[in-house]
PDB file of C-alpha atoms in Angstrom:
ATOM      1  CA  GLU K   9      42.804 -53.181-248.002  1.00 93.00           C
ATOM      2  CA  VAL K  10      42.112 -51.197-244.356  1.00 94.00           C
ATOM      3  CA  GLN K  11      42.858 -52.523-241.412  1.00 97.00           C
ATOM      4  CA  LEU K  12      43.255 -51.574-237.538  1.00 98.00           C
ATOM      5  CA  VAL K  13      44.979 -54.248-235.020  1.00 98.00           C
ATOM      6  CA  GLU K  14      44.589 -53.768-231.117  1.00 98.00           C
ATOM      7  CA  SER K  15      47.134 -55.708-228.877  1.00 98.00           C
ATOM      8  CA  GLY K  16      47.913 -55.187-225.278  1.00 98.00           C
ATOM      9  CA  GLY K  17      44.807 -56.692-223.380  1.00 98.00           C
ATOM     10  CA  GLY K  18      45.131 -59.135-220.418  1.00 98.00           C
ATOM     11  CA  LEU K  19      44.383 -59.488-216.742  1.00 98.00           C
ATOM     12  CA  VAL K  20      45.191 -56.666-214.235  1.00 98.00           C
ATOM     13  CA  GLN K  21      44.310 -56.083-210.868  1.00 98.00           C
ATOM     14  CA  PRO K  22      41.529 -53.586-209.581  1.00 98.00           C
ATOM     15  CA  GLY K  23      44.104 -50.628-209.274  1.00 98.00           C
ATOM     16  CA  GLY K  24      46.605 -51.209-211.672  1.00 98.00           C
ATOM     17  CA  SER K  25      48.017 -50.049-215.393  1.00 98.00           C
ATOM     18  CA  LEU K  26      47.470 -51.392-218.854  1.00 98.00           C
ATOM     19  CA  LYS K  27      48.343 -49.555-221.939  1.00 98.00           C
ATOM     20  CA  LEU K  28      46.522 -50.843-225.302  1.00 98.00           C
ATOM     21  CA  SER K  29      47.875 -50.557-228.962  1.00 98.00           C
ATOM     22  CA  CYS K  30      45.802 -50.011-231.909  1.00 98.00           C
ATOM     23  CA  ALA K  31      48.073 -50.489-234.941  1.00 98.00           C
ATOM     24  CA  ALA K  32      46.741 -49.291-238.463  1.00 98.00           C
ATOM     25  CA  SER K  33      47.046 -49.950-242.467  1.00 97.00           C
ATOM     26  CA  GLY K  34      45.885 -49.096-245.733  1.00 96.00           C
ATOM     27  CA  PHE K  35      44.987 -45.261-245.132  1.00 94.00           C
ATOM     28  CA  THR K  36      46.242 -42.466-244.052  1.00 95.00           C
ATOM     29  CA  PHE K  37      46.647 -42.963-240.188  1.00 96.00           C
ATOM     30  CA  SER K  38      47.653 -39.441-239.467  1.00 96.00           C
ATOM     31  CA  GLY K  39      44.898 -37.601-241.286  1.00 95.00           C
ATOM     32  CA  SER K  40      42.235 -39.571-239.490  1.00 96.00           C
ATOM     33  CA  ALA K  41      41.066 -39.293-235.833  1.00 97.00           C
ATOM     34  CA  MET K  42      41.114 -42.732-233.584  1.00 98.00           C
ATOM     35  CA  HIS K  43      38.296 -43.596-231.435  1.00 98.00           C
ATOM     36  CA  TRP K  44      37.929 -45.981-228.353  1.00 98.00           C
ATOM     37  CA  VAL K  45      35.049 -48.544-227.581  1.00 98.00           C
ATOM     38  CA  ARG K  46      34.569 -50.952-225.176  1.00 98.00           C
ATOM     39  CA  GLN K  47      31.749 -53.334-224.750  1.00 98.00           C
ATOM     40  CA  ALA K  48      31.900 -55.391-221.675  1.00 98.00           C
ATOM     41  CA  SER K  49      30.356 -59.208-222.061  1.00 97.00           C
ATOM     42  CA  GLY K  50      26.667 -59.726-223.326  1.00 96.00           C
ATOM     43  CA  LYS K  51      26.857 -55.844-223.294  1.00 97.00           C
ATOM     44  CA  GLY K  52      25.774 -52.697-225.514  1.00 97.00           C
ATOM     45  CA  LEU K  53      28.822 -50.570-226.983  1.00 98.00           C
ATOM     46  CA  GLU K  54      30.141 -47.682-225.057  1.00 98.00           C
ATOM     47  CA  TRP K  55      32.710 -45.054-226.319  1.00 97.00           C
ATOM     48  CA  VAL K  56      35.875 -44.458-224.313  1.00 98.00           C
ATOM     49  CA  GLY K  57      37.666 -41.602-226.386  1.00 97.00           C
ATOM     50  CA  ARG K  58      38.953 -40.553-229.051  1.00 97.00           C
ATOM     51  CA  ILE K  59      42.555 -38.126-230.768  1.00 97.00           C
ATOM     52  CA  ARG K  60      41.639 -36.053-233.365  1.00 96.00           C
ATOM     53  CA  SER K  61      44.502 -35.450-236.573  1.00 96.00           C
ATOM     54  CA  LYS K  62      47.372 -33.523-236.296  1.00 96.00           C
ATOM     55  CA  ALA K  63      45.439 -31.147-238.421  1.00 95.00           C
ATOM     56  CA  ASN K  64      43.264 -30.662-235.247  1.00 94.00           C
ATOM     57  CA  SER K  65      45.713 -30.598-232.707  1.00 96.00           C
ATOM     58  CA  TYR K  66      45.932 -34.352-231.326  1.00 97.00           C
ATOM     59  CA  ALA K  67      42.483 -33.266-229.219  1.00 96.00           C
ATOM     60  CA  THR K  68      41.190 -35.471-226.851  1.00 97.00           C
ATOM     61  CA  ALA K  69      38.064 -36.266-225.407  1.00 96.00           C
ATOM     62  CA  TYR K  70      36.822 -39.115-223.014  1.00 97.00           C
ATOM     63  CA  ALA K  71      33.686 -40.542-221.766  1.00 96.00           C
ATOM     64  CA  ALA K  72      32.671 -39.514-217.976  1.00 96.00           C
ATOM     65  CA  SER K  73      33.269 -43.138-216.528  1.00 97.00           C
ATOM     66  CA  VAL K  74      36.885 -42.549-217.892  1.00 98.00           C
ATOM     67  CA  LYS K  75      37.829 -39.465-217.688  1.00 98.00           C
ATOM     68  CA  GLY K  76      40.836 -38.380-215.158  1.00 98.00           C
ATOM     69  CA  ARG K  77      41.992 -42.346-215.728  1.00 98.00           C
ATOM     70  CA  PHE K  78      42.668 -43.088-219.029  1.00 98.00           C
ATOM     71  CA  THR K  79      44.572 -41.224-221.858  1.00 98.00           C
ATOM     72  CA  ILE K  80      44.252 -41.795-225.133  1.00 98.00           C
ATOM     73  CA  SER K  81      47.507 -40.795-227.026  1.00 98.00           C
ATOM     74  CA  ARG K  82      49.158 -41.464-230.891  1.00 98.00           C
ATOM     75  CA  ASP K  83      52.480 -41.944-232.647  1.00 98.00           C
ATOM     76  CA  ASP K  84      51.679 -41.334-236.597  1.00 98.00           C
ATOM     77  CA  SER K  85      55.385 -42.092-237.517  1.00 97.00           C
ATOM     78  CA  LYS K  86      54.154 -45.659-236.398  1.00 98.00           C
ATOM     79  CA  ASN K  87      50.536 -45.849-237.182  1.00 98.00           C
ATOM     80  CA  THR K  88      49.702 -46.512-234.120  1.00 98.00           C
ATOM     81  CA  ALA K  89      47.534 -45.331-231.463  1.00 98.00           C
ATOM     82  CA  TYR K  90      47.443 -46.182-228.062  1.00 98.00           C
ATOM     83  CA  LEU K  91      45.347 -46.222-224.968  1.00 98.00           C
ATOM     84  CA  GLN K  92      46.867 -46.172-221.355  1.00 98.00           C
ATOM     85  CA  MET K  93      44.165 -47.392-218.609  1.00 98.00           C
ATOM     86  CA  ASN K  94      45.137 -46.259-214.901  1.00 98.00           C
ATOM     87  CA  SER K  95      43.161 -46.952-211.952  1.00 98.00           C
ATOM     88  CA  LEU K  96      41.856 -49.865-213.295  1.00 98.00           C
ATOM     89  CA  ARG K  97      38.012 -51.258-211.894  1.00 98.00           C
ATOM     90  CA  ALA K  98      36.343 -54.681-212.287  1.00 98.00           C
ATOM     91  CA  GLU K  99      33.729 -52.325-214.741  1.00 98.00           C
ATOM     92  CA  ASP K 100      36.282 -51.513-217.107  1.00 98.00           C
ATOM     93  CA  THR K 101      36.338 -55.332-217.808  1.00 98.00           C
ATOM     94  CA  ALA K 102      35.436 -55.427-221.514  1.00 98.00           C
ATOM     95  CA  VAL K 103      36.480 -55.727-225.120  1.00 98.00           C
ATOM     96  CA  TYR K 104      38.377 -52.592-226.392  1.00 98.00           C
ATOM     97  CA  TYR K 105      37.757 -51.828-230.269  1.00 98.00           C
ATOM     98  CA  CYS K 106      39.702 -49.078-231.874  1.00 98.00           C
ATOM     99  CA  ALA K 107      37.787 -47.871-234.806  1.00 98.00           C
ATOM    100  CA  ARG K 108      38.646 -45.068-237.752  1.00 97.00           C
ATOM    101  CA  GLY K 109      36.610 -42.054-237.033  1.00 94.00           C
ATOM    102  CA  GLU K 110      36.582 -38.374-238.735  1.00 89.00           C
ATOM    103  CA  THR K 111      38.943 -38.107-242.074  1.00 87.00           C
ATOM    104  CA  THR K 112      38.890 -35.157-244.397  1.00 82.00           C
ATOM    105  CA  VAL K 113      35.546 -37.140-246.223  1.00 84.00           C
ATOM    106  CA  THR K 114      33.747 -38.660-243.675  1.00 88.00           C
ATOM    107  CA  ASN K 115      32.602 -38.868-239.840  1.00 90.00           C
ATOM    108  CA  TRP K 116      31.368 -42.362-238.895  1.00 95.00           C
ATOM    109  CA  PHE K 117      33.529 -45.166-237.153  1.00 96.00           C
ATOM    110  CA  ASP K 118      34.684 -47.322-239.963  1.00 95.00           C
ATOM    111  CA  PRO K 119      36.504 -49.735-240.072  1.00 96.00           C
ATOM    112  CA  TRP K 120      36.710 -51.192-236.587  1.00 98.00           C
ATOM    113  CA  GLY K 121      39.580 -53.626-234.982  1.00 98.00           C
ATOM    114  CA  GLN K 122      38.511 -56.989-233.999  1.00 97.00           C
ATOM    115  CA  GLY K 123      39.096 -56.207-230.382  1.00 98.00           C
ATOM    116  CA  THR K 124      41.419 -57.174-227.381  1.00 98.00           C
ATOM    117  CA  LEU K 125      40.000 -58.303-224.265  1.00 98.00           C
ATOM    118  CA  VAL K 126      40.733 -56.372-220.891  1.00 98.00           C
ATOM    119  CA  THR K 127      39.697 -57.859-217.567  1.00 98.00           C
ATOM    120  CA  VAL K 128      40.036 -56.716-214.169  1.00 98.00           C
ATOM    121  CA  SER K 129      40.123 -58.969-211.394  1.00 97.00           C
ATOM    122  CA  SER K 130      42.131 -59.770-208.416  1.00 95.00           C
TER     123      SER K 130
ATOM    124  CA  GLU X  16      24.980 -36.232-224.158  1.00 92.00           C
ATOM    125  CA  ILE X  17      22.237 -37.360-226.479  1.00 96.00           C
ATOM    126  CA  VAL X  18      20.605 -40.679-225.377  1.00 97.00           C
ATOM    127  CA  LEU X  19      20.080 -43.095-228.152  1.00 98.00           C
ATOM    128  CA  THR X  20      16.724 -45.584-227.457  1.00 98.00           C
ATOM    129  CA  GLN X  21      16.344 -48.294-229.684  1.00 98.00           C
ATOM    130  CA  SER X  22      13.248 -50.311-230.112  1.00 97.00           C
ATOM    131  CA  PRO X  23      12.453 -52.900-230.252  1.00 97.00           C
ATOM    132  CA  GLY X  24      15.036 -54.905-227.658  1.00 97.00           C
ATOM    133  CA  THR X  25      14.365 -58.135-229.251  1.00 98.00           C
ATOM    134  CA  LEU X  26      12.936 -58.467-232.450  1.00 97.00           C
ATOM    135  CA  SER X  27      11.384 -61.962-233.678  1.00 97.00           C
ATOM    136  CA  LEU X  28      11.204 -62.980-237.418  1.00 97.00           C
ATOM    137  CA  SER X  29      11.467 -65.586-239.992  1.00 97.00           C
ATOM    138  CA  PRO X  30      13.479 -65.005-242.994  1.00 97.00           C
ATOM    139  CA  GLY X  31      12.209 -63.257-245.921  1.00 97.00           C
ATOM    140  CA  GLU X  32       9.733 -61.187-243.885  1.00 97.00           C
ATOM    141  CA  ARG X  33      10.708 -57.300-243.153  1.00 98.00           C
ATOM    142  CA  ALA X  34      12.567 -55.807-240.064  1.00 98.00           C
ATOM    143  CA  THR X  35      12.187 -52.510-238.730  1.00 98.00           C
ATOM    144  CA  VAL X  36      14.144 -51.017-236.294  1.00 98.00           C
ATOM    145  CA  SER X  37      14.073 -47.236-234.268  1.00 98.00           C
ATOM    146  CA  CYS X  38      15.939 -45.217-233.386  1.00 98.00           C
ATOM    147  CA  ARG X  39      15.359 -42.255-231.092  1.00 98.00           C
ATOM    148  CA  ALA X  40      17.313 -39.458-229.867  1.00 98.00           C
ATOM    149  CA  THR X  41      16.745 -37.018-226.528  1.00 97.00           C
ATOM    150  CA  GLN X  42      17.944 -34.051-228.663  1.00 96.00           C
ATOM    151  CA  SER X  43      18.270 -33.608-232.879  1.00 96.00           C
ATOM    152  CA  VAL X  44      21.305 -35.204-234.084  1.00 96.00           C
ATOM    153  CA  SER X  45      23.504 -33.107-235.925  1.00 92.00           C
ATOM    154  CA  ARG X  46      23.682 -32.825-239.366  1.00 94.00           C
ATOM    155  CA  ASN X  47      21.712 -36.372-239.572  1.00 94.00           C
ATOM    156  CA  SER X  48      25.101 -37.840-238.223  1.00 96.00           C
ATOM    157  CA  LEU X  49      23.351 -40.906-237.383  1.00 97.00           C
ATOM    158  CA  ALA X  50      25.185 -44.644-238.365  1.00 98.00           C
ATOM    159  CA  TRP X  51      23.916 -48.199-238.110  1.00 98.00           C
ATOM    160  CA  TYR X  52      25.986 -51.318-237.115  1.00 98.00           C
ATOM    161  CA  GLN X  53      25.354 -54.865-237.189  1.00 98.00           C
ATOM    162  CA  GLN X  54      27.330 -57.087-235.152  1.00 98.00           C
ATOM    163  CA  LYS X  55      27.360 -60.870-234.523  1.00 98.00           C
ATOM    164  CA  PRO X  56      29.005 -63.155-231.512  1.00 96.00           C
ATOM    165  CA  GLY X  57      32.408 -62.553-232.159  1.00 95.00           C
ATOM    166  CA  GLN X  58      32.912 -60.368-233.884  1.00 97.00           C
ATOM    167  CA  ALA X  59      33.341 -56.118-234.249  1.00 98.00           C
ATOM    168  CA  PRO X  60      30.935 -54.115-235.602  1.00 98.00           C
ATOM    169  CA  ARG X  61      30.472 -53.822-239.062  1.00 98.00           C
ATOM    170  CA  LEU X  62      29.102 -50.183-240.499  1.00 98.00           C
ATOM    171  CA  LEU X  63      25.507 -50.841-242.556  1.00 98.00           C
ATOM    172  CA  ILE X  64      24.970 -47.307-242.843  1.00 98.00           C
ATOM    173  CA  TYR X  65      25.900 -43.597-242.496  1.00 97.00           C
ATOM    174  CA  GLY X  66      24.379 -39.940-242.520  1.00 96.00           C
ATOM    175  CA  ALA X  67      21.112 -41.924-241.574  1.00 97.00           C
ATOM    176  CA  SER X  68      20.200 -43.093-244.955  1.00 97.00           C
ATOM    177  CA  SER X  69      23.235 -43.796-246.772  1.00 97.00           C
ATOM    178  CA  ARG X  70      24.627 -47.577-247.421  1.00 98.00           C
ATOM    179  CA  ALA X  71      28.461 -47.752-246.535  1.00 96.00           C
ATOM    180  CA  THR X  72      30.704 -50.019-249.499  1.00 95.00           C
ATOM    181  CA  GLY X  73      29.629 -53.283-250.181  1.00 96.00           C
ATOM    182  CA  ILE X  74      26.201 -53.355-247.930  1.00 98.00           C
ATOM    183  CA  PRO X  75      23.537 -54.928-250.004  1.00 97.00           C
ATOM    184  CA  ASP X  76      20.280 -53.093-251.169  1.00 97.00           C
ATOM    185  CA  ARG X  77      17.838 -54.640-248.445  1.00 98.00           C
ATOM    186  CA  PHE X  78      19.294 -52.444-246.195  1.00 98.00           C
ATOM    187  CA  ILE X  79      17.520 -49.490-245.689  1.00 98.00           C
ATOM    188  CA  GLY X  80      18.090 -46.162-243.194  1.00 98.00           C
ATOM    189  CA  GLY X  81      15.590 -43.680-242.952  1.00 98.00           C
ATOM    190  CA  GLY X  82      14.549 -40.765-240.753  1.00 97.00           C
ATOM    191  CA  SER X  83      16.338 -37.409-239.856  1.00 97.00           C
ATOM    192  CA  GLY X  84      15.911 -35.002-236.511  1.00 96.00           C
ATOM    193  CA  THR X  85      15.172 -37.339-233.433  1.00 97.00           C
ATOM    194  CA  ASP X  86      13.569 -40.424-235.500  1.00 98.00           C
ATOM    195  CA  PHE X  87      15.688 -42.793-237.466  1.00 98.00           C
ATOM    196  CA  THR X  88      14.627 -46.044-238.976  1.00 98.00           C
ATOM    197  CA  LEU X  89      16.707 -49.066-239.703  1.00 98.00           C
ATOM    198  CA  THR X  90      14.817 -51.249-242.427  1.00 98.00           C
ATOM    199  CA  ILE X  91      15.537 -54.902-243.793  1.00 98.00           C
ATOM    200  CA  SER X  92      13.605 -55.201-246.579  1.00 96.00           C
ATOM    201  CA  ARG X  93      13.785 -59.279-246.601  1.00 96.00           C
ATOM    202  CA  LEU X  94      15.694 -61.074-243.898  1.00 97.00           C
ATOM    203  CA  GLU X  95      18.256 -63.417-244.943  1.00 97.00           C
ATOM    204  CA  PRO X  96      19.562 -66.044-242.884  1.00 96.00           C
ATOM    205  CA  GLU X  97      22.813 -64.205-242.643  1.00 97.00           C
ATOM    206  CA  ASP X  98      20.799 -60.940-241.054  1.00 98.00           C
ATOM    207  CA  PHE X  99      20.089 -62.013-237.766  1.00 97.00           C
ATOM    208  CA  ALA X 100      22.389 -60.380-235.308  1.00 98.00           C
ATOM    209  CA  VAL X 101      22.471 -57.318-232.966  1.00 98.00           C
ATOM    210  CA  TYR X 102      21.687 -53.884-234.907  1.00 98.00           C
ATOM    211  CA  TYR X 103      23.122 -50.474-232.869  1.00 98.00           C
ATOM    212  CA  CYS X 104      22.293 -46.866-234.195  1.00 98.00           C
ATOM    213  CA  HIS X 105      25.027 -44.848-233.258  1.00 98.00           C
ATOM    214  CA  GLN X 106      25.474 -40.498-233.185  1.00 97.00           C
ATOM    215  CA  TYR X 107      28.451 -38.851-234.260  1.00 95.00           C
ATOM    216  CA  GLY X 108      27.265 -35.427-234.315  1.00 91.00           C
ATOM    217  CA  SER X 109      27.981 -34.710-230.784  1.00 89.00           C
ATOM    218  CA  SER X 110      31.908 -34.588-229.772  1.00 85.00           C
ATOM    219  CA  LEU X 111      29.704 -36.697-226.888  1.00 89.00           C
ATOM    220  CA  TYR X 112      29.304 -39.763-229.014  1.00 95.00           C
ATOM    221  CA  THR X 113      26.785 -42.312-227.956  1.00 97.00           C
ATOM    222  CA  PHE X 114      25.209 -45.845-228.968  1.00 98.00           C
ATOM    223  CA  GLY X 115      21.790 -46.884-228.535  1.00 98.00           C
ATOM    224  CA  GLN X 116      21.659 -49.738-226.517  1.00 98.00           C
ATOM    225  CA  GLY X 117      21.142 -52.881-228.899  1.00 98.00           C
ATOM    226  CA  THR X 118      18.381 -54.340-230.756  1.00 98.00           C
ATOM    227  CA  LYS X 119      18.381 -57.871-230.721  1.00 98.00           C
ATOM    228  CA  LEU X 120      17.449 -59.826-234.515  1.00 98.00           C
ATOM    229  CA  GLU X 121      16.333 -63.227-233.894  1.00 97.00           C
ATOM    230  CA  ILE X 122      14.967 -66.266-235.811  1.00 94.00           C
ATOM    231  CA  LYS X 123      11.412 -66.880-235.285  1.00 93.00           C
TER     232      LYS X 123
END
């Protein structure tokens, strides 16, 4: 079964840091791009960033709202992607989803994990 | 950045009726790289349609995607009770990926 499981969410103070993990199973993780998407309570989906595969030089891209504060990485030996979040703000409060993106045959986001909640508050 | 605008924001219909959601892009979506997702409360988005008109695995044929360029539609031919949810369009043709703001399909 193709599956993604996020972890690492929680309560953090403004200005603080948090690192999320996305553990993958059931597909060739090393050949897939991985994305992070977030959703504030009652709001729509916002793309956060992505990391491509080794074949695509692990290229990263970020939304303007998080560029310079968030960093995406991956460990193909552990089938895991990460989202390091620094200088967190109240407006970063959201459920964070990881999703598989580009593979050799697909380019859309599927599957998605169940999400992990990040709350930035004092 | 390609901005996607969905209409209507809310759609109130009854089971058995036909639903149509529109998604308009501010510029042409490369290679019709447009997907539709369904999201129910407390759940992750679920892929329905990719490539503007191809159904994802396991998606019933009442879900129909169409359009090209800057104008896309999602049609649900006959609504089932489980179809009442929020629907998002999403373009993945540009490396600045974007989503529509969502359309809530509610029971009338």
